[in-house]
Amino acid sequence: MKLSALLILPILFLASALGQTTIEPGSTVGPLKLGDSQERALELFPKKYEDQQWDDACGTTYTWADTENKIRGGTLAIRVNKKGKVFQIESATTRFQTAEGITALDAPDKVEQFYKDMRAFTLLTPPTEAFGSRPLVFWVDKKKGIAFAFAYYPAQHKRYLNKIIVFAPNKNFCPEQEAPGSPKWQPISPYSLEPPIALSPEPAGN
């Protein structure tokens, strides 16, 4: 095989892999599956200059920037445990969507329409401008292995779907590098979009 053909093969493989865009709760985001090796993850999503990788209490996190997405760049965060296996995948890009068509930037009521009996939590990490200077709010279906993280859009005074998180059913997941047992991980009323005032840096009406 000619050298030029060898160089083209990885590009064609990546294009084919990225053609798989469905998010399956407790299983996959596009071509990447829970339980895949870190090597497989990097094969599917080769590291670019914009991408990042770091270690924390949850394991190793690799973020792939969706630079070719014209709607919203976004990222795919891949979390790998100490055994080198993917245990959590976070889609913050419109490239991937659930079977119902739910994707990043969607309104909360679209999630509520299709996902029932979810629990809600807020994560009391220091608010950042990237998330609208308010705590993130999560709707979680632990049995299915999926969670929806909502950030705040100050200009429109409302929440939007920031990312979709896939993890093993009935297992704990690790949002924003905070272990499930962390005191910063607080339950709130089901389908709430704002924490109680006592847990929020500002009243929800502001």
C-alpha positions as a LaTeX table, in Angstrom:
\begin{tabular}{lrrr}
\hline
Residue & $x$ (\AA) & $y$ (\AA) & $z$ (\AA) \\
\hline
Met1 & 0.00 & 0.00 & 0.00 \\
Lys2 & 1.29 & 3.44 & $-0.91$ \\
Leu3 & 2.31 & 5.88 & 1.84 \\
Ser4 & $-0.37$ & 8.39 & 0.74 \\
Ala5 & $-3.04$ & 5.74 & 1.22 \\
Leu6 & $-1.70$ & 4.90 & 4.69 \\
Leu7 & $-1.98$ & 8.55 & 5.68 \\
Ile8 & $-5.56$ & 8.77 & 4.45 \\
Leu9 & $-6.79$ & 5.67 & 6.33 \\
Pro10 & $-6.84$ & 7.25 & 9.85 \\
Ile11 & $-8.75$ & 10.25 & 8.48 \\
Leu12 & $-11.35$ & 7.99 & 6.86 \\
Phe13 & $-11.62$ & 5.92 & 10.06 \\
Leu14 & $-12.24$ & 9.03 & 12.17 \\
Ala15 & $-14.86$ & 10.31 & 9.71 \\
Ser16 & $-16.64$ & 6.95 & 9.82 \\
Ala17 & $-16.50$ & 6.82 & 13.63 \\
Leu18 & $-17.87$ & 10.35 & 14.00 \\
Gly19 & $-20.75$ & 9.36 & 11.74 \\
Gln20 & $-22.05$ & 7.41 & 14.75 \\
Thr21 & $-23.76$ & 10.11 & 16.79 \\
Thr22 & $-26.33$ & 8.41 & 19.04 \\
Ile23 & $-26.09$ & 8.61 & 22.83 \\
Glu24 & $-27.30$ & 5.41 & 24.53 \\
Pro25 & $-27.84$ & 5.65 & 28.31 \\
Gly26 & $-25.53$ & 3.40 & 30.29 \\
Ser27 & $-23.66$ & 2.39 & 27.16 \\
Thr28 & $-22.28$ & 4.69 & 24.47 \\
Val29 & $-21.71$ & 8.16 & 23.10 \\
Gly30 & $-21.31$ & 7.82 & 19.36 \\
Pro31 & $-18.68$ & 5.15 & 18.66 \\
Leu32 & $-17.21$ & 5.20 & 22.18 \\
Lys33 & $-18.42$ & 2.61 & 24.68 \\
Leu34 & $-18.17$ & 2.41 & 28.44 \\
Gly35 & $-15.48$ & $-0.15$ & 29.23 \\
Asp36 & $-13.39$ & 0.74 & 26.17 \\
Ser37 & $-9.68$ & 1.16 & 26.83 \\
Gln38 & $-8.00$ & 4.55 & 26.91 \\
Glu39 & $-6.10$ & 3.50 & 23.79 \\
Arg40 & $-9.38$ & 2.82 & 22.00 \\
Ala41 & $-10.75$ & 6.20 & 23.10 \\
Leu42 & $-7.71$ & 7.99 & 21.70 \\
Glu43 & $-7.97$ & 5.96 & 18.52 \\
Leu44 & $-11.55$ & 7.12 & 18.02 \\
Phe45 & $-10.81$ & 10.69 & 19.11 \\
Pro46 & $-7.14$ & 11.42 & 18.30 \\
Lys47 & $-5.53$ & 14.09 & 20.43 \\
Lys48 & $-5.22$ & 17.54 & 18.85 \\
Tyr49 & $-3.49$ & 20.71 & 19.96 \\
Glu50 & $-6.70$ & 22.04 & 21.52 \\
Asp51 & $-7.37$ & 18.91 & 23.56 \\
Gln52 & $-6.47$ & 18.49 & 27.23 \\
Gln53 & $-5.72$ & 15.66 & 29.63 \\
Trp54 & $-5.32$ & 15.61 & 33.39 \\
Asp55 & $-5.49$ & 13.36 & 36.46 \\
Asp56 & $-7.75$ & 13.96 & 39.46 \\
Ala57 & $-9.48$ & 12.04 & 42.25 \\
Cys58 & $-11.81$ & 10.41 & 39.71 \\
Gly59 & $-9.06$ & 9.09 & 37.45 \\
Thr60 & $-7.82$ & 10.46 & 34.13 \\
Thr61 & $-9.89$ & 12.89 & 32.07 \\
Tyr62 & $-9.33$ & 13.52 & 28.38 \\
Thr63 & $-11.28$ & 16.30 & 26.64 \\
Trp64 & $-11.70$ & 16.24 & 22.87 \\
Ala65 & $-12.60$ & 19.60 & 21.29 \\
Asp66 & $-15.21$ & 19.33 & 18.55 \\
Thr67 & $-13.52$ & 21.94 & 16.39 \\
Glu68 & $-15.38$ & 20.92 & 13.21 \\
Asn69 & $-18.81$ & 21.49 & 14.74 \\
Lys70 & $-20.18$ & 24.66 & 13.16 \\
Ile71 & $-23.25$ & 24.92 & 15.43 \\
Arg72 & $-21.34$ & 24.93 & 18.69 \\
Gly73 & $-17.81$ & 23.67 & 19.06 \\
Gly74 & $-18.25$ & 21.96 & 22.40 \\
Thr75 & $-16.28$ & 19.08 & 23.83 \\
Leu76 & $-16.41$ & 15.40 & 24.60 \\
Ala77 & $-14.97$ & 14.50 & 28.01 \\
Ile78 & $-13.78$ & 10.92 & 28.44 \\
Arg79 & $-13.07$ & 9.69 & 31.98 \\
Val80 & $-10.84$ & 6.68 & 32.50 \\
Asn81 & $-10.39$ & 4.74 & 35.76 \\
Lys82 & $-7.17$ & 3.39 & 37.25 \\
Lys83 & $-7.55$ & 0.21 & 35.21 \\
Gly84 & $-7.42$ & 2.25 & 32.03 \\
Lys85 & $-11.09$ & 1.71 & 31.15 \\
Val86 & $-13.64$ & 4.35 & 30.16 \\
Phe87 & $-16.19$ & 4.67 & 32.98 \\
Gln88 & $-17.88$ & 7.97 & 32.09 \\
Ile89 & $-18.47$ & 9.98 & 28.89 \\
Glu90 & $-19.73$ & 13.58 & 28.80 \\
Ser91 & $-21.07$ & 15.14 & 25.62 \\
Ala92 & $-21.13$ & 18.94 & 25.61 \\
Thr93 & $-21.42$ & 19.14 & 21.84 \\
Thr94 & $-24.42$ & 19.09 & 19.49 \\
Arg95 & $-22.69$ & 16.41 & 17.43 \\
Phe96 & $-24.15$ & 13.69 & 19.66 \\
Gln97 & $-27.78$ & 13.23 & 20.70 \\
Thr98 & $-30.04$ & 10.69 & 22.39 \\
Ala99 & $-32.49$ & 8.54 & 20.44 \\
Glu100 & $-35.12$ & 11.15 & 21.27 \\
Gly101 & $-32.99$ & 13.89 & 19.70 \\
Ile102 & $-31.88$ & 15.50 & 22.97 \\
Thr103 & $-28.55$ & 17.26 & 22.66 \\
Ala104 & $-26.45$ & 20.06 & 24.16 \\
Leu105 & $-28.15$ & 23.50 & 24.25 \\
Asp106 & $-31.66$ & 22.00 & 24.45 \\
Ala107 & $-34.26$ & 23.31 & 26.89 \\
Pro108 & $-34.91$ & 21.39 & 30.14 \\
Asp109 & $-38.55$ & 20.68 & 29.23 \\
Lys110 & $-37.41$ & 18.56 & 26.29 \\
Val111 & $-35.49$ & 16.34 & 28.71 \\
Glu112 & $-38.44$ & 16.15 & 31.12 \\
Gln113 & $-40.74$ & 15.12 & 28.25 \\
Phe114 & $-38.81$ & 11.91 & 27.62 \\
Tyr115 & $-37.13$ & 11.08 & 30.93 \\
Lys116 & $-39.39$ & 10.43 & 33.92 \\
Asp117 & $-38.67$ & 9.72 & 37.61 \\
Met118 & $-35.30$ & 11.45 & 37.60 \\
Arg119 & $-33.66$ & 12.80 & 40.73 \\
Ala120 & $-32.16$ & 16.30 & 40.87 \\
Phe121 & $-28.94$ & 17.53 & 42.44 \\
Thr122 & $-26.82$ & 20.64 & 42.55 \\
Leu123 & $-23.05$ & 20.75 & 42.78 \\
Leu124 & $-21.81$ & 23.42 & 45.17 \\
Thr125 & $-18.46$ & 24.06 & 43.56 \\
Pro126 & $-17.45$ & 27.73 & 43.14 \\
Pro127 & $-19.64$ & 29.25 & 40.38 \\
Thr128 & $-17.86$ & 30.11 & 37.14 \\
Glu129 & $-18.78$ & 32.43 & 34.26 \\
Ala130 & $-18.69$ & 29.44 & 31.90 \\
Phe131 & $-21.77$ & 28.04 & 33.67 \\
Gly132 & $-23.52$ & 31.37 & 34.16 \\
Ser133 & $-22.05$ & 32.09 & 37.61 \\
Arg134 & $-24.49$ & 29.69 & 39.25 \\
Pro135 & $-24.13$ & 26.11 & 40.51 \\
Leu136 & $-24.73$ & 23.40 & 37.94 \\
Val137 & $-28.00$ & 21.48 & 38.29 \\
Phe138 & $-28.14$ & 17.77 & 37.42 \\
Trp139 & $-31.09$ & 15.53 & 36.57 \\
Val140 & $-30.02$ & 11.93 & 37.07 \\
Asp141 & $-31.45$ & 8.53 & 36.15 \\
Lys142 & $-29.08$ & 6.16 & 37.93 \\
Lys143 & $-30.92$ & 3.04 & 36.76 \\
Lys144 & $-30.46$ & 3.97 & 33.11 \\
Gly145 & $-26.98$ & 5.43 & 33.54 \\
Ile146 & $-27.57$ & 8.95 & 32.24 \\
Ala147 & $-27.46$ & 12.45 & 33.68 \\
Phe148 & $-28.23$ & 15.88 & 32.24 \\
Ala149 & $-26.26$ & 18.90 & 33.50 \\
Phe150 & $-27.90$ & 22.32 & 33.21 \\
Ala151 & $-25.98$ & 25.60 & 33.24 \\
Tyr152 & $-27.47$ & 29.10 & 33.47 \\
Tyr153 & $-27.74$ & 31.60 & 30.62 \\
Pro154 & $-27.80$ & 35.06 & 32.30 \\
Ala155 & $-28.82$ & 36.99 & 29.16 \\
Gln156 & $-32.06$ & 34.98 & 28.89 \\
His157 & $-32.52$ & 34.23 & 32.60 \\
Lys158 & $-32.93$ & 30.51 & 32.03 \\
Arg159 & $-31.19$ & 27.16 & 32.15 \\
Tyr160 & $-29.99$ & 25.17 & 29.15 \\
Leu161 & $-28.59$ & 21.67 & 28.71 \\
Asn162 & $-24.84$ & 22.01 & 29.02 \\
Lys163 & $-23.86$ & 18.36 & 28.77 \\
Ile164 & $-25.17$ & 14.79 & 28.71 \\
Ile165 & $-23.32$ & 12.32 & 30.94 \\
Val166 & $-23.32$ & 8.55 & 30.34 \\
Phe167 & $-22.18$ & 6.11 & 33.04 \\
Ala168 & $-22.73$ & 2.47 & 34.02 \\
Pro169 & $-26.29$ & 1.81 & 35.26 \\
Asn170 & $-26.67$ & 1.77 & 39.05 \\
Lys171 & $-23.08$ & 2.94 & 39.46 \\
Asn172 & $-21.82$ & 6.24 & 40.79 \\
Phe173 & $-20.46$ & 8.87 & 38.45 \\
Cys174 & $-18.03$ & 11.72 & 39.01 \\
Pro175 & $-19.38$ & 15.14 & 37.92 \\
Glu176 & $-16.89$ & 18.00 & 37.62 \\
Gln177 & $-14.19$ & 15.96 & 39.41 \\
Glu178 & $-16.35$ & 15.69 & 42.55 \\
Ala179 & $-16.90$ & 12.19 & 43.90 \\
Pro180 & $-20.56$ & 11.27 & 44.64 \\
Gly181 & $-19.89$ & 11.24 & 48.39 \\
Ser182 & $-18.66$ & 14.83 & 48.36 \\
Pro183 & $-20.63$ & 17.25 & 50.59 \\
Lys184 & $-20.71$ & 19.60 & 47.59 \\
Trp185 & $-23.12$ & 17.16 & 45.90 \\
Gln186 & $-26.56$ & 18.17 & 47.26 \\
Pro187 & $-30.03$ & 16.71 & 46.45 \\
Ile188 & $-32.79$ & 19.15 & 45.50 \\
Ser189 & $-36.43$ & 18.72 & 44.48 \\
Pro190 & $-36.98$ & 16.55 & 41.35 \\
Tyr191 & $-36.82$ & 18.49 & 38.10 \\
Ser192 & $-35.76$ & 21.67 & 39.89 \\
Leu193 & $-33.75$ & 24.09 & 37.78 \\
Glu194 & $-32.50$ & 26.26 & 40.62 \\
Pro195 & $-31.08$ & 25.28 & 44.00 \\
Pro196 & $-32.83$ & 26.66 & 47.09 \\
Ile197 & $-31.71$ & 30.21 & 47.85 \\
Ala198 & $-29.69$ & 28.90 & 50.79 \\
Leu199 & $-27.58$ & 26.84 & 48.35 \\
Ser200 & $-27.32$ & 29.46 & 45.61 \\
Pro201 & $-25.02$ & 32.49 & 45.43 \\
Glu202 & $-27.97$ & 34.66 & 44.33 \\
Pro203 & $-31.80$ & 34.44 & 44.24 \\
Ala204 & $-33.13$ & 32.58 & 41.20 \\
Gly205 & $-35.07$ & 35.62 & 39.96 \\
Asn206 & $-31.96$ & 37.75 & 39.37 \\
\hline
\end{tabular}
